[in-house]
Amino acid sequence: MDKIDLGSQGFLYPMPMTLVGADLSTGPNFLAAAWVSRCQPNPPRLMAALGKVHATNTGIRERGEFSVCIPSVDQVAVTDWCGLNSASRGADKASPFTLFRGSLEHAPMITECPLCLECRLYQTVDLGTHELFVADIVGTWTEKRFLMPDGKPDLAKLRPFVLTMPDNRYWAVGEHIADAWSVGRRYGASELDPE
Amino acid sequence: MDKIDLGSQGFLYPMPMTLVGADLSTGPNFLAAAWVSRCQPNPPRLMAALGKVHATNTGIRERGEFSVCIPSVDQVAVTDWCGLNSASRGADKASPFTLFRGSLEHAPMITECPLCLECRLYQTVDLGTHELFVADIVGTWTEKRFLMPDGKPDLAKLRPFVLTMPDNRYWAVGEHIADAWSVGRRYGASELDPE
Protein backbone atom coordinates (compact mmCIF):
# COMPACT_ATOMS: atom_id res chain seq x y z
CA MET A 1 0.00 0.00 0.00
CA ASP A 2 1.27 3.45 -0.91
CA LYS A 3 -0.50 5.18 1.99
CA ILE A 4 1.52 7.27 4.42
CA ASP A 5 0.39 8.83 7.71
CA LEU A 6 1.01 12.57 8.09
CA GLY A 7 -0.05 12.41 11.75
CA SER A 8 -2.73 14.24 13.64
CA GLN A 9 -2.37 17.70 12.11
CA GLY A 10 -3.92 16.89 8.73
CA PHE A 11 -6.77 19.19 7.93
CA LEU A 12 -10.07 19.05 6.10
CA TYR A 13 -10.22 20.33 2.54
CA PRO A 14 -11.63 22.77 1.61
CA MET A 15 -13.17 25.01 4.28
CA PRO A 16 -15.65 27.85 3.61
CA MET A 17 -14.23 31.28 4.51
CA THR A 18 -16.60 33.39 6.58
CA LEU A 19 -16.63 36.53 8.69
CA VAL A 20 -18.34 36.01 12.04
CA GLY A 21 -20.00 39.22 13.24
CA ALA A 22 -20.65 40.02 16.90
CA ASP A 23 -21.26 43.05 19.09
CA LEU A 24 -18.38 43.54 21.51
CA SER A 25 -18.23 46.08 24.33
CA THR A 26 -16.21 48.21 21.88
CA GLY A 27 -18.75 47.86 19.06
CA PRO A 28 -19.39 45.53 16.12
CA ASN A 29 -16.54 43.23 15.10
CA PHE A 30 -15.84 40.63 12.39
CA LEU A 31 -13.66 37.57 12.91
CA ALA A 32 -12.31 35.58 9.95
CA ALA A 33 -13.38 31.96 10.50
CA ALA A 34 -13.36 28.78 8.43
CA TRP A 35 -14.42 26.20 11.02
CA VAL A 36 -18.10 26.78 10.39
CA SER A 37 -20.64 24.23 9.19
CA ARG A 38 -24.33 23.52 9.00
CA CYS A 39 -25.30 20.95 11.61
CA GLN A 40 -29.05 20.36 11.47
CA PRO A 41 -31.75 20.90 8.81
CA ASN A 42 -34.77 21.51 11.03
CA PRO A 43 -34.76 23.53 13.19
CA PRO A 44 -32.02 24.95 10.94
CA ARG A 45 -28.79 25.20 12.87
CA LEU A 46 -25.14 25.94 12.17
CA MET A 47 -22.03 25.67 14.30
CA ALA A 48 -18.84 27.72 14.55
CA ALA A 49 -15.72 26.59 16.43
CA LEU A 50 -13.80 29.64 17.64
CA GLY A 51 -10.72 29.94 19.87
CA LYS A 52 -11.62 31.14 23.35
CA VAL A 53 -8.88 33.76 23.10
CA HIS A 54 -10.99 35.78 20.64
CA ALA A 55 -12.91 38.87 21.77
CA THR A 56 -15.71 37.63 19.49
CA ASN A 57 -16.30 34.65 21.78
CA THR A 58 -17.01 36.97 24.71
CA GLY A 59 -19.38 38.99 22.55
CA ILE A 60 -21.31 35.91 21.43
CA ARG A 61 -21.51 34.56 24.99
CA GLU A 62 -22.75 37.88 26.39
CA ARG A 63 -25.22 38.77 23.62
CA GLY A 64 -26.35 35.29 22.54
CA GLU A 65 -26.48 36.48 18.93
CA PHE A 66 -24.05 36.66 15.99
CA SER A 67 -23.84 36.55 12.21
CA VAL A 68 -21.97 34.45 9.67
CA CYS A 69 -21.16 36.54 6.58
CA ILE A 70 -19.89 34.92 3.36
CA PRO A 71 -17.42 37.16 1.53
CA SER A 72 -16.83 36.93 -2.23
CA VAL A 73 -13.47 36.48 -3.97
CA ASP A 74 -13.41 40.27 -4.41
CA GLN A 75 -13.13 40.54 -0.60
CA VAL A 76 -10.26 38.12 -0.07
CA ALA A 77 -7.80 40.82 1.06
CA VAL A 78 -10.11 42.45 3.60
CA THR A 79 -11.20 39.03 4.88
CA ASP A 80 -7.58 38.06 5.44
CA TRP A 81 -6.98 41.45 7.07
CA CYS A 82 -9.74 40.57 9.57
CA GLY A 83 -7.83 37.37 10.31
CA LEU A 84 -4.50 39.14 10.76
CA ASN A 85 -5.80 41.80 13.14
CA SER A 86 -7.39 41.61 16.56
CA ALA A 87 -10.11 43.62 18.28
CA SER A 88 -8.37 42.74 21.56
CA ARG A 89 -5.33 44.66 20.31
CA GLY A 90 -7.42 47.64 19.25
CA ALA A 91 -8.26 46.99 15.59
CA ASP A 92 -11.67 48.35 14.47
CA LYS A 93 -12.69 45.44 12.28
CA ALA A 94 -16.06 46.94 11.42
CA SER A 95 -14.39 49.98 9.81
CA PRO A 96 -13.86 48.46 6.33
CA PHE A 97 -17.56 47.61 5.97
CA THR A 98 -21.04 49.09 5.65
CA LEU A 99 -23.14 47.34 8.29
CA PHE A 100 -26.79 46.37 8.40
CA ARG A 101 -28.98 44.40 10.82
CA GLY A 102 -31.95 42.11 10.42
CA SER A 103 -34.41 41.08 13.13
CA LEU A 104 -31.81 40.42 15.84
CA GLU A 105 -30.38 43.28 17.86
CA HIS A 106 -26.82 41.90 18.12
CA ALA A 107 -26.08 40.21 14.81
CA PRO A 108 -24.20 42.85 12.77
CA MET A 109 -23.94 41.98 9.07
CA ILE A 110 -21.86 43.23 6.14
CA THR A 111 -23.61 44.88 3.19
CA GLU A 112 -20.65 44.11 0.91
CA CYS A 113 -20.94 40.35 1.57
CA PRO A 114 -23.22 38.60 -0.94
CA LEU A 115 -24.83 36.40 1.75
CA CYS A 116 -25.13 36.75 5.54
CA LEU A 117 -26.74 34.42 8.07
CA GLU A 118 -28.36 35.84 11.20
CA CYS A 119 -27.94 33.50 14.17
CA ARG A 120 -29.30 33.07 17.70
CA LEU A 121 -27.08 31.06 20.07
CA TYR A 122 -28.63 27.70 20.99
CA GLN A 123 -25.84 25.87 22.82
CA THR A 124 -22.16 26.36 23.69
CA VAL A 125 -19.84 23.34 23.86
CA ASP A 126 -16.43 23.54 25.54
CA LEU A 127 -13.84 21.78 23.35
CA GLY A 128 -10.67 22.76 25.23
CA THR A 129 -8.84 25.76 23.72
CA HIS A 130 -11.85 26.35 21.46
CA GLU A 131 -15.55 26.54 22.04
CA LEU A 132 -18.32 25.56 19.71
CA PHE A 133 -21.26 27.86 19.22
CA VAL A 134 -24.34 26.01 17.96
CA ALA A 135 -26.96 28.46 16.75
CA ASP A 136 -30.40 28.67 15.20
CA ILE A 137 -30.36 30.37 11.79
CA VAL A 138 -33.10 33.01 11.89
CA GLY A 139 -32.42 34.84 8.61
CA THR A 140 -30.47 34.55 5.35
CA TRP A 141 -29.73 37.96 3.87
CA THR A 142 -28.73 38.33 0.25
CA GLU A 143 -29.74 40.29 -2.86
CA LYS A 144 -31.89 39.37 -5.84
CA ARG A 145 -28.90 39.64 -8.16
CA PHE A 146 -27.27 36.65 -6.41
CA LEU A 147 -30.24 34.31 -6.91
CA MET A 148 -31.08 31.76 -9.56
CA PRO A 149 -34.44 32.10 -11.35
CA ASP A 150 -35.92 29.61 -8.84
CA GLY A 151 -35.03 31.90 -5.95
CA LYS A 152 -32.15 29.88 -4.50
CA PRO A 153 -28.72 31.47 -3.95
CA ASP A 154 -26.42 30.87 -6.93
CA LEU A 155 -22.85 30.03 -5.99
CA ALA A 156 -21.65 31.15 -9.41
CA LYS A 157 -22.97 34.65 -8.59
CA LEU A 158 -22.03 34.70 -4.88
CA ARG A 159 -18.44 33.63 -5.75
CA PRO A 160 -17.39 32.55 -2.23
CA PHE A 161 -13.91 31.17 -1.59
CA VAL A 162 -12.41 28.40 0.49
CA LEU A 163 -9.33 27.98 2.67
CA THR A 164 -6.96 25.04 2.89
CA MET A 165 -4.63 24.41 5.81
CA PRO A 166 -1.82 23.83 6.66
CA ASP A 167 -0.72 25.22 3.26
CA ASN A 168 -2.78 28.35 4.04
CA ARG A 169 -4.17 29.07 0.60
CA TYR A 170 -7.43 30.62 -0.57
CA TRP A 171 -9.16 29.11 -3.61
CA ALA A 172 -12.06 30.16 -5.80
CA VAL A 173 -14.79 27.61 -6.39
CA GLY A 174 -14.51 26.07 -9.84
CA GLU A 175 -16.86 24.40 -12.26
CA HIS A 176 -20.18 22.70 -11.54
CA ILE A 177 -19.22 19.02 -11.95
CA ALA A 178 -22.46 17.19 -11.14
CA ASP A 179 -25.79 17.34 -9.32
CA ALA A 180 -26.16 15.92 -5.81
CA TRP A 181 -28.73 13.24 -5.02
CA SER A 182 -28.68 12.64 -8.76
CA VAL A 183 -25.35 11.68 -10.38
CA GLY A 184 -25.10 8.63 -8.10
CA ARG A 185 -28.18 7.06 -9.69
CA ARG A 186 -26.16 6.48 -12.85
CA TYR A 187 -23.30 5.00 -10.80
CA GLY A 188 -25.69 2.51 -9.25
CA ALA A 189 -27.08 1.48 -12.60
CA SER A 190 -23.80 1.15 -14.48
CA GLU A 191 -21.33 -0.12 -11.91
CA LEU A 192 -23.16 -2.07 -9.27
CA ASP A 193 -25.98 -3.68 -11.18
CA PRO A 194 -24.40 -4.47 -14.56
CA GLU A 195 -27.24 -6.82 -15.47
CA MET B 1 -30.92 48.63 0.95
CA ASP B 2 -31.19 45.86 -1.62
CA LYS B 3 -30.98 43.06 0.93
CA ILE B 4 -33.73 40.45 1.10
CA ASP B 5 -34.25 37.72 3.72
CA LEU B 6 -34.58 34.16 2.39
CA GLY B 7 -35.54 32.91 5.85
CA SER B 8 -34.00 30.28 8.06
CA GLN B 9 -33.20 27.63 5.44
CA GLY B 10 -30.27 29.43 3.83
CA PHE B 11 -27.18 27.28 3.81
CA LEU B 12 -23.46 27.75 4.07
CA TYR B 13 -21.40 27.82 0.90
CA PRO B 14 -19.48 25.71 0.01
CA MET B 15 -19.28 22.53 2.09
CA PRO B 16 -16.53 19.89 1.80
CA MET B 17 -17.85 16.52 0.57
CA THR B 18 -16.64 13.59 2.65
CA LEU B 19 -17.35 9.91 3.22
CA VAL B 20 -17.62 9.05 6.92
CA GLY B 21 -16.47 5.48 7.56
CA ALA B 22 -17.65 3.37 10.49
CA ASP B 23 -17.92 -0.28 11.45
CA LEU B 24 -21.56 -1.33 11.74
CA SER B 25 -22.85 -4.67 13.00
CA THR B 26 -23.15 -5.60 9.30
CA GLY B 27 -19.58 -4.51 8.46
CA PRO B 28 -17.81 -1.36 7.30
CA ASN B 29 -19.97 1.42 5.87
CA PHE B 30 -19.48 4.86 4.30
CA LEU B 31 -21.92 7.75 4.70
CA ALA B 32 -21.79 10.78 2.39
CA ALA B 33 -21.51 13.84 4.65
CA ALA B 34 -20.81 17.53 4.12
CA TRP B 35 -21.45 18.90 7.60
CA VAL B 36 -17.93 18.24 8.75
CA SER B 37 -15.39 20.78 9.98
CA ARG B 38 -12.18 21.14 11.92
CA CYS B 39 -12.93 22.51 15.38
CA GLN B 40 -9.68 22.73 17.35
CA PRO B 41 -5.98 22.92 16.41
CA ASN B 42 -4.43 21.26 19.47
CA PRO B 43 -5.32 18.61 20.45
CA PRO B 44 -6.40 18.39 16.80
CA ARG B 45 -10.14 17.78 16.62
CA LEU B 46 -12.84 17.69 13.98
CA MET B 47 -16.61 17.50 14.19
CA ALA B 48 -19.27 15.81 12.08
CA ALA B 49 -23.00 16.50 12.40
CA LEU B 50 -24.97 13.43 11.31
CA GLY B 51 -28.70 12.67 11.43
CA LYS B 52 -29.55 10.21 14.20
CA VAL B 53 -31.53 8.14 11.70
CA HIS B 54 -28.27 6.93 10.11
CA ALA B 55 -26.88 3.46 10.87
CA THR B 56 -23.44 5.15 10.91
CA ASN B 57 -24.39 7.06 14.07
CA THR B 58 -25.02 3.80 15.91
CA GLY B 59 -21.68 2.44 14.70
CA ILE B 60 -19.78 5.53 15.87
CA ARG B 61 -21.53 5.50 19.25
CA GLU B 62 -20.82 1.80 19.80
CA ARG B 63 -17.22 1.70 18.54
CA GLY B 64 -16.05 5.19 19.46
CA GLU B 65 -14.03 5.38 16.25
CA PHE B 66 -14.63 6.47 12.66
CA SER B 67 -12.92 7.94 9.60
CA VAL B 68 -13.46 10.98 7.40
CA CYS B 69 -12.40 10.21 3.83
CA ILE B 70 -12.03 12.97 1.22
CA PRO B 71 -13.03 11.78 -2.26
CA SER B 72 -11.70 13.39 -5.44
CA VAL B 73 -13.75 14.75 -8.34
CA ASP B 74 -13.20 11.39 -10.06
CA GLN B 75 -15.31 9.82 -7.29
CA VAL B 76 -18.29 12.16 -7.46
CA ALA B 77 -20.70 9.49 -8.74
CA VAL B 78 -19.83 6.84 -6.16
CA THR B 79 -19.87 9.48 -3.39
CA ASP B 80 -23.35 10.53 -4.42
CA TRP B 81 -24.35 6.86 -4.63
CA CYS B 82 -23.31 6.52 -0.96
CA GLY B 83 -25.64 9.43 -0.21
CA LEU B 84 -28.56 7.94 -2.13
CA ASN B 85 -28.36 4.49 -0.56
CA SER B 86 -28.72 3.31 3.01
CA ALA B 87 -27.06 0.56 5.02
CA SER B 88 -30.28 0.37 7.05
CA ARG B 89 -32.08 -0.66 3.85
CA GLY B 90 -29.47 -3.27 3.01
CA ALA B 91 -26.96 -1.45 0.77
CA ASP B 92 -23.34 -2.62 1.12
CA LYS B 93 -21.65 0.75 0.95
CA ALA B 94 -18.16 -0.68 1.40
CA SER B 95 -18.50 -2.78 -1.76
CA PRO B 96 -17.36 -0.10 -4.25
CA PHE B 97 -14.09 0.47 -2.37
CA THR B 98 -10.78 -1.13 -1.40
CA LEU B 99 -10.47 -0.64 2.36
CA PHE B 100 -7.49 -0.13 4.62
CA ARG B 101 -7.02 0.61 8.31
CA GLY B 102 -4.50 2.61 10.29
CA SER B 103 -3.84 2.38 14.01
CA LEU B 104 -7.50 2.27 15.09
CA GLU B 105 -9.45 -0.96 14.96
CA HIS B 106 -12.77 0.58 13.89
CA ALA B 107 -11.94 3.40 11.49
CA PRO B 108 -12.27 1.85 8.00
CA MET B 109 -10.71 4.01 5.26
CA ILE B 110 -10.92 4.07 1.46
CA THR B 111 -7.76 3.41 -0.56
CA GLU B 112 -9.22 5.23 -3.59
CA CYS B 113 -9.71 8.47 -1.59
CA PRO B 114 -6.66 10.75 -1.80
CA LEU B 115 -6.85 11.68 1.90
CA CYS B 116 -8.45 9.99 4.92
CA LEU B 117 -8.57 11.10 8.56
CA GLU B 118 -8.59 8.51 11.34
CA CYS B 119 -10.68 9.68 14.30
CA ARG B 120 -11.33 8.69 17.90
CA LEU B 121 -14.62 9.95 19.38
CA TYR B 122 -14.10 12.59 22.06
CA GLN B 123 -17.59 13.93 22.75
CA THR B 124 -21.14 13.52 21.45
CA VAL B 125 -23.52 16.49 21.47
CA ASP B 126 -27.28 16.05 21.03
CA LEU B 127 -28.57 18.70 18.62
CA GLY B 128 -32.15 17.45 18.17
CA THR B 129 -32.67 15.37 15.01
CA HIS B 130 -28.89 15.32 14.52
CA GLU B 131 -25.98 14.58 16.76
CA LEU B 132 -22.52 16.05 16.66
CA PHE B 133 -19.51 13.78 16.92
CA VAL B 134 -16.43 15.66 18.13
CA ALA B 135 -13.32 13.55 17.62
CA ASP B 136 -9.56 13.57 18.04
CA ILE B 137 -7.72 13.20 14.73
CA VAL B 138 -5.16 10.44 15.24
CA GLY B 139 -3.91 9.97 11.68
CA THR B 140 -3.98 11.58 8.23
CA TRP B 141 -3.54 9.01 5.48
CA THR B 142 -2.56 10.03 1.99
CA GLU B 143 0.08 9.22 -0.66
CA LYS B 144 3.33 10.91 -1.62
CA ARG B 145 1.95 11.77 -5.05
CA PHE B 146 -0.63 14.09 -3.42
CA LEU B 147 1.94 16.16 -1.50
CA MET B 148 3.74 19.39 -2.26
CA PRO B 149 7.56 19.38 -2.12
CA ASP B 150 7.32 20.66 1.49
CA GLY B 151 5.32 17.58 2.52
CA LYS B 152 1.93 19.25 2.93
CA PRO B 153 -1.13 17.90 1.07
CA ASP B 154 -1.68 19.74 -2.22
CA LEU B 155 -5.32 20.54 -2.95
CA ALA B 156 -4.52 20.81 -6.65
CA LYS B 157 -3.44 17.15 -6.59
CA LEU B 158 -6.10 15.89 -4.15
CA ARG B 159 -8.85 17.53 -6.26
CA PRO B 160 -11.64 17.40 -3.62
CA PHE B 161 -15.09 18.81 -4.36
CA VAL B 162 -17.69 20.79 -2.50
CA LEU B 163 -21.47 20.72 -2.16
CA THR B 164 -23.91 23.61 -2.13
CA MET B 165 -27.45 23.40 -0.77
CA PRO B 166 -30.35 23.90 -1.29
CA ASP B 167 -29.44 23.93 -5.01
CA ASN B 168 -27.76 20.53 -4.49
CA ARG B 169 -24.77 20.94 -6.78
CA TYR B 170 -21.23 19.61 -6.61
CA TRP B 171 -18.37 21.91 -7.61
CA ALA B 172 -14.67 21.43 -8.26
CA VAL B 173 -12.28 23.73 -6.46
CA GLY B 174 -10.94 26.42 -8.77
CA GLU B 175 -7.87 28.59 -8.92
CA HIS B 176 -5.56 29.59 -6.08
CA ILE B 177 -6.53 33.24 -5.59
CA ALA B 178 -4.32 34.35 -2.67
CA ASP B 179 -2.37 33.21 0.38
CA ALA B 180 -3.95 33.25 3.84
CA TRP B 181 -2.40 35.22 6.71
CA SER B 182 -0.63 37.11 3.93
CA VAL B 183 -2.78 38.91 1.32
CA GLY B 184 -4.44 40.97 4.06
CA ARG B 185 -1.16 42.68 4.90
CA ARG B 186 -1.37 44.54 1.60
CA TYR B 187 -5.00 45.47 2.32
CA GLY B 188 -4.00 47.01 5.62
CA ALA B 189 -1.21 49.00 4.01
CA SER B 190 -3.14 50.28 1.02
CA GLU B 191 -6.65 50.83 2.30
CA LEU B 192 -6.54 51.50 6.00
CA ASP B 193 -3.25 53.30 6.46
CA PRO B 194 -3.00 55.39 3.29
CA GLU B 195 -0.23 57.49 4.74
XYZ file of C-alpha atoms in Angstrom:
390
model
C 0.000 0.000 0.000
C 1.266 3.453 -0.915
C -0.498 5.184 1.986
C 1.519 7.274 4.423
C 0.394 8.829 7.714
C 1.007 12.568 8.087
C -0.051 12.413 11.751
C -2.733 14.236 13.641
C -2.371 17.699 12.106
C -3.915 16.890 8.732
C -6.773 19.192 7.934
C -10.071 19.049 6.102
C -10.221 20.326 2.540
C -11.629 22.772 1.607
C -13.174 25.010 4.284
C -15.653 27.852 3.611
C -14.234 31.277 4.507
C -16.599 33.390 6.575
C -16.629 36.532 8.694
C -18.344 36.010 12.044
C -19.996 39.218 13.243
C -20.648 40.025 16.903
C -21.264 43.051 19.085
C -18.380 43.540 21.513
C -18.227 46.078 24.331
C -16.207 48.209 21.878
C -18.751 47.863 19.061
C -19.386 45.527 16.122
C -16.543 43.234 15.098
C -15.836 40.632 12.391
C -13.661 37.573 12.906
C -12.306 35.577 9.946
C -13.380 31.964 10.502
C -13.357 28.780 8.427
C -14.421 26.205 11.018
C -18.102 26.776 10.385
C -20.644 24.231 9.189
C -24.328 23.524 9.003
C -25.297 20.945 11.613
C -29.053 20.365 11.474
C -31.747 20.904 8.814
C -34.769 21.507 11.031
C -34.755 23.535 13.185
C -32.024 24.948 10.936
C -28.785 25.203 12.873
C -25.143 25.935 12.175
C -22.027 25.670 14.295
C -18.843 27.720 14.549
C -15.724 26.594 16.430
C -13.800 29.644 17.643
C -10.722 29.942 19.870
C -11.618 31.142 23.351
C -8.878 33.755 23.098
C -10.990 35.775 20.644
C -12.907 38.867 21.766
C -15.705 37.630 19.490
C -16.299 34.648 21.778
C -17.007 36.966 24.714
C -19.383 38.988 22.551
C -21.308 35.905 21.433
C -21.507 34.562 24.986
C -22.753 37.883 26.393
C -25.221 38.771 23.621
C -26.350 35.293 22.539
C -26.475 36.478 18.926
C -24.049 36.663 15.992
C -23.835 36.554 12.205
C -21.966 34.448 9.667
C -21.162 36.538 6.582
C -19.895 34.922 3.356
C -17.422 37.164 1.525
C -16.827 36.932 -2.229
C -13.469 36.479 -3.967
C -13.409 40.275 -4.406
C -13.129 40.542 -0.597
C -10.264 38.120 -0.074
C -7.800 40.820 1.059
C -10.107 42.450 3.602
C -11.204 39.028 4.883
C -7.580 38.063 5.437
C -6.979 41.447 7.069
C -9.742 40.569 9.567
C -7.828 37.374 10.313
C -4.503 39.142 10.763
C -5.798 41.802 13.138
C -7.395 41.615 16.563
C -10.107 43.618 18.278
C -8.367 42.740 21.558
C -5.328 44.663 20.306
C -7.417 47.636 19.252
C -8.264 46.993 15.590
C -11.666 48.345 14.469
C -12.692 45.439 12.281
C -16.062 46.941 11.415
C -14.390 49.984 9.809
C -13.859 48.459 6.329
C -17.558 47.614 5.970
C -21.045 49.086 5.648
C -23.143 47.344 8.288
C -26.791 46.368 8.401
C -28.978 44.405 10.821
C -31.955 42.111 10.424
C -34.412 41.077 13.126
C -31.814 40.421 15.836
C -30.375 43.283 17.856
C -26.817 41.897 18.123
C -26.076 40.206 14.809
C -24.195 42.847 12.775
C -23.940 41.980 9.067
C -21.859 43.235 6.137
C -23.613 44.877 3.193
C -20.655 44.113 0.908
C -20.943 40.347 1.567
C -23.225 38.597 -0.941
C -24.826 36.399 1.749
C -25.126 36.749 5.541
C -26.736 34.418 8.075
C -28.359 35.844 11.201
C -27.945 33.504 14.170
C -29.302 33.072 17.697
C -27.081 31.060 20.067
C -28.628 27.704 20.992
C -25.836 25.871 22.819
C -22.160 26.355 23.690
C -19.839 23.345 23.859
C -16.427 23.535 25.538
C -13.845 21.783 23.346
C -10.674 22.761 25.230
C -8.840 25.758 23.725
C -11.848 26.351 21.460
C -15.554 26.535 22.041
C -18.315 25.558 19.714
C -21.260 27.864 19.216
C -24.335 26.008 17.962
C -26.960 28.459 16.748
C -30.397 28.667 15.200
C -30.363 30.373 11.793
C -33.102 33.007 11.887
C -32.423 34.835 8.611
C -30.469 34.548 5.352
C -29.733 37.955 3.870
C -28.727 38.334 0.251
C -29.744 40.289 -2.862
C -31.895 39.372 -5.842
C -28.903 39.643 -8.165
C -27.269 36.645 -6.409
C -30.243 34.310 -6.906
C -31.085 31.757 -9.560
C -34.442 32.098 -11.353
C -35.922 29.607 -8.843
C -35.032 31.902 -5.946
C -32.145 29.882 -4.502
C -28.725 31.467 -3.952
C -26.420 30.867 -6.931
C -22.848 30.026 -5.985
C -21.650 31.153 -9.409
C -22.968 34.647 -8.592
C -22.027 34.700 -4.878
C -18.445 33.631 -5.747
C -17.387 32.553 -2.231
C -13.914 31.171 -1.594
C -12.407 28.404 0.488
C -9.332 27.982 2.673
C -6.964 25.036 2.887
C -4.629 24.407 5.810
C -1.818 23.830 6.664
C -0.723 25.218 3.262
C -2.784 28.353 4.044
C -4.166 29.074 0.596
C -7.428 30.618 -0.573
C -9.157 29.106 -3.607
C -12.060 30.156 -5.803
C -14.788 27.609 -6.386
C -14.513 26.073 -9.841
C -16.859 24.396 -12.264
C -20.180 22.696 -11.537
C -19.221 19.025 -11.948
C -22.462 17.188 -11.135
C -25.790 17.342 -9.315
C -26.164 15.921 -5.813
C -28.732 13.235 -5.024
C -28.681 12.640 -8.762
C -25.347 11.678 -10.375
C -25.096 8.628 -8.097
C -28.180 7.058 -9.686
C -26.163 6.484 -12.849
C -23.304 5.002 -10.795
C -25.690 2.507 -9.246
C -27.080 1.482 -12.604
C -23.799 1.148 -14.477
C -21.330 -0.116 -11.913
C -23.163 -2.069 -9.271
C -25.985 -3.681 -11.181
C -24.404 -4.475 -14.556
C -27.240 -6.819 -15.470
C -30.918 48.631 0.949
C -31.190 45.857 -1.623
C -30.979 43.058 0.934
C -33.726 40.446 1.102
C -34.251 37.724 3.715
C -34.583 34.163 2.389
C -35.543 32.908 5.849
C -33.999 30.275 8.063
C -33.204 27.634 5.441
C -30.270 29.428 3.833
C -27.184 27.285 3.810
C -23.458 27.751 4.071
C -21.400 27.820 0.898
C -19.478 25.714 0.006
C -19.275 22.533 2.087
C -16.534 19.892 1.800
C -17.851 16.521 0.573
C -16.635 13.586 2.653
C -17.355 9.913 3.220
C -17.618 9.050 6.924
C -16.470 5.479 7.557
C -17.653 3.367 10.490
C -17.919 -0.284 11.448
C -21.560 -1.325 11.741
C -22.852 -4.675 12.996
C -23.149 -5.598 9.299
C -19.581 -4.513 8.462
C -17.808 -1.362 7.297
C -19.968 1.420 5.867
C -19.483 4.861 4.300
C -21.918 7.745 4.701
C -21.793 10.778 2.389
C -21.515 13.841 4.653
C -20.815 17.529 4.116
C -21.450 18.904 7.604
C -17.925 18.243 8.747
C -15.389 20.784 9.980
C -12.184 21.137 11.921
C -12.934 22.512 15.380
C -9.677 22.725 17.351
C -5.979 22.920 16.409
C -4.431 21.265 19.469
C -5.320 18.609 20.454
C -6.401 18.387 16.798
C -10.138 17.782 16.616
C -12.841 17.695 13.982
C -16.606 17.500 14.191
C -19.269 15.808 12.081
C -23.004 16.502 12.400
C -24.968 13.426 11.311
C -28.699 12.668 11.427
C -29.549 10.212 14.200
C -31.531 8.142 11.699
C -28.273 6.929 10.110
C -26.877 3.461 10.866
C -23.441 5.154 10.911
C -24.391 7.059 14.072
C -25.018 3.797 15.909
C -21.679 2.438 14.697
C -19.782 5.526 15.867
C -21.528 5.499 19.248
C -20.823 1.797 19.799
C -17.222 1.697 18.541
C -16.051 5.194 19.462
C -14.029 5.380 16.253
C -14.627 6.466 12.663
C -12.920 7.942 9.601
C -13.464 10.980 7.401
C -12.401 10.210 3.830
C -12.035 12.973 1.221
C -13.027 11.780 -2.256
C -11.696 13.385 -5.442
C -13.749 14.749 -8.343
C -13.197 11.386 -10.057
C -15.308 9.818 -7.294
C -18.288 12.160 -7.457
C -20.698 9.495 -8.743
C -19.828 6.843 -6.162
C -19.870 9.476 -3.395
C -23.345 10.527 -4.421
C -24.354 6.855 -4.631
C -23.307 6.520 -0.963
C -25.641 9.428 -0.207
C -28.564 7.941 -2.132
C -28.364 4.487 -0.556
C -28.724 3.307 3.014
C -27.058 0.557 5.019
C -30.281 0.375 7.046
C -32.080 -0.657 3.847
C -29.468 -3.270 3.011
C -26.955 -1.447 0.773
C -23.337 -2.625 1.121
C -21.649 0.749 0.954
C -18.160 -0.682 1.405
C -18.502 -2.781 -1.755
C -17.360 -0.095 -4.245
C -14.089 0.474 -2.368
C -10.778 -1.128 -1.404
C -10.475 -0.639 2.359
C -7.486 -0.129 4.617
C -7.021 0.614 8.315
C -4.497 2.606 10.291
C -3.836 2.380 14.015
C -7.496 2.274 15.088
C -9.453 -0.958 14.957
C -12.772 0.582 13.888
C -11.937 3.401 11.490
C -12.267 1.852 8.003
C -10.711 4.006 5.263
C -10.915 4.068 1.463
C -7.762 3.414 -0.564
C -9.224 5.228 -3.594
C -9.714 8.466 -1.590
C -6.658 10.747 -1.801
C -6.848 11.682 1.901
C -8.449 9.991 4.919
C -8.572 11.100 8.557
C -8.594 8.510 11.339
C -10.677 9.675 14.298
C -11.331 8.694 17.902
C -14.620 9.952 19.376
C -14.100 12.592 22.060
C -17.586 13.925 22.748
C -21.139 13.524 21.445
C -23.521 16.486 21.472
C -27.276 16.047 21.027
C -28.571 18.701 18.619
C -32.146 17.453 18.169
C -32.672 15.370 15.013
C -28.895 15.324 14.518
C -25.984 14.583 16.765
C -22.523 16.053 16.656
C -19.513 13.785 16.919
C -16.431 15.659 18.129
C -13.320 13.547 17.621
C -9.562 13.566 18.039
C -7.717 13.203 14.729
C -5.157 10.441 15.243
C -3.911 9.970 11.683
C -3.985 11.576 8.232
C -3.535 9.013 5.476
C -2.558 10.033 1.987
C 0.075 9.219 -0.658
C 3.332 10.913 -1.622
C 1.955 11.769 -5.051
C -0.628 14.091 -3.420
C 1.943 16.161 -1.495
C 3.735 19.393 -2.264
C 7.560 19.378 -2.119
C 7.319 20.663 1.492
C 5.324 17.582 2.519
C 1.927 19.251 2.928
C -1.131 17.900 1.073
C -1.684 19.740 -2.217
C -5.315 20.540 -2.948
C -4.516 20.815 -6.650
C -3.441 17.154 -6.594
C -6.105 15.894 -4.148
C -8.852 17.528 -6.257
C -11.640 17.405 -3.620
C -15.085 18.805 -4.363
C -17.691 20.792 -2.503
C -21.471 20.721 -2.159
C -23.913 23.615 -2.128
C -27.446 23.396 -0.772
C -30.350 23.905 -1.293
C -29.442 23.931 -5.006
C -27.757 20.529 -4.485
C -24.770 20.943 -6.778
C -21.229 19.608 -6.607
C -18.374 21.909 -7.609
C -14.670 21.426 -8.259
C -12.280 23.731 -6.456
C -10.940 26.420 -8.774
C -7.872 28.592 -8.920
C -5.564 29.585 -6.081
C -6.533 33.239 -5.586
C -4.318 34.350 -2.668
C -2.371 33.214 0.383
C -3.947 33.248 3.841
C -2.401 35.217 6.707
C -0.633 37.110 3.932
C -2.775 38.906 1.316
C -4.436 40.973 4.057
C -1.156 42.678 4.896
C -1.367 44.539 1.601
C -4.999 45.472 2.321
C -4.001 47.010 5.617
C -1.213 49.002 4.007
C -3.145 50.281 1.019
C -6.655 50.833 2.305
C -6.540 51.498 6.005
C -3.246 53.304 6.463
C -2.998 55.387 3.288
C -0.226 57.487 4.745
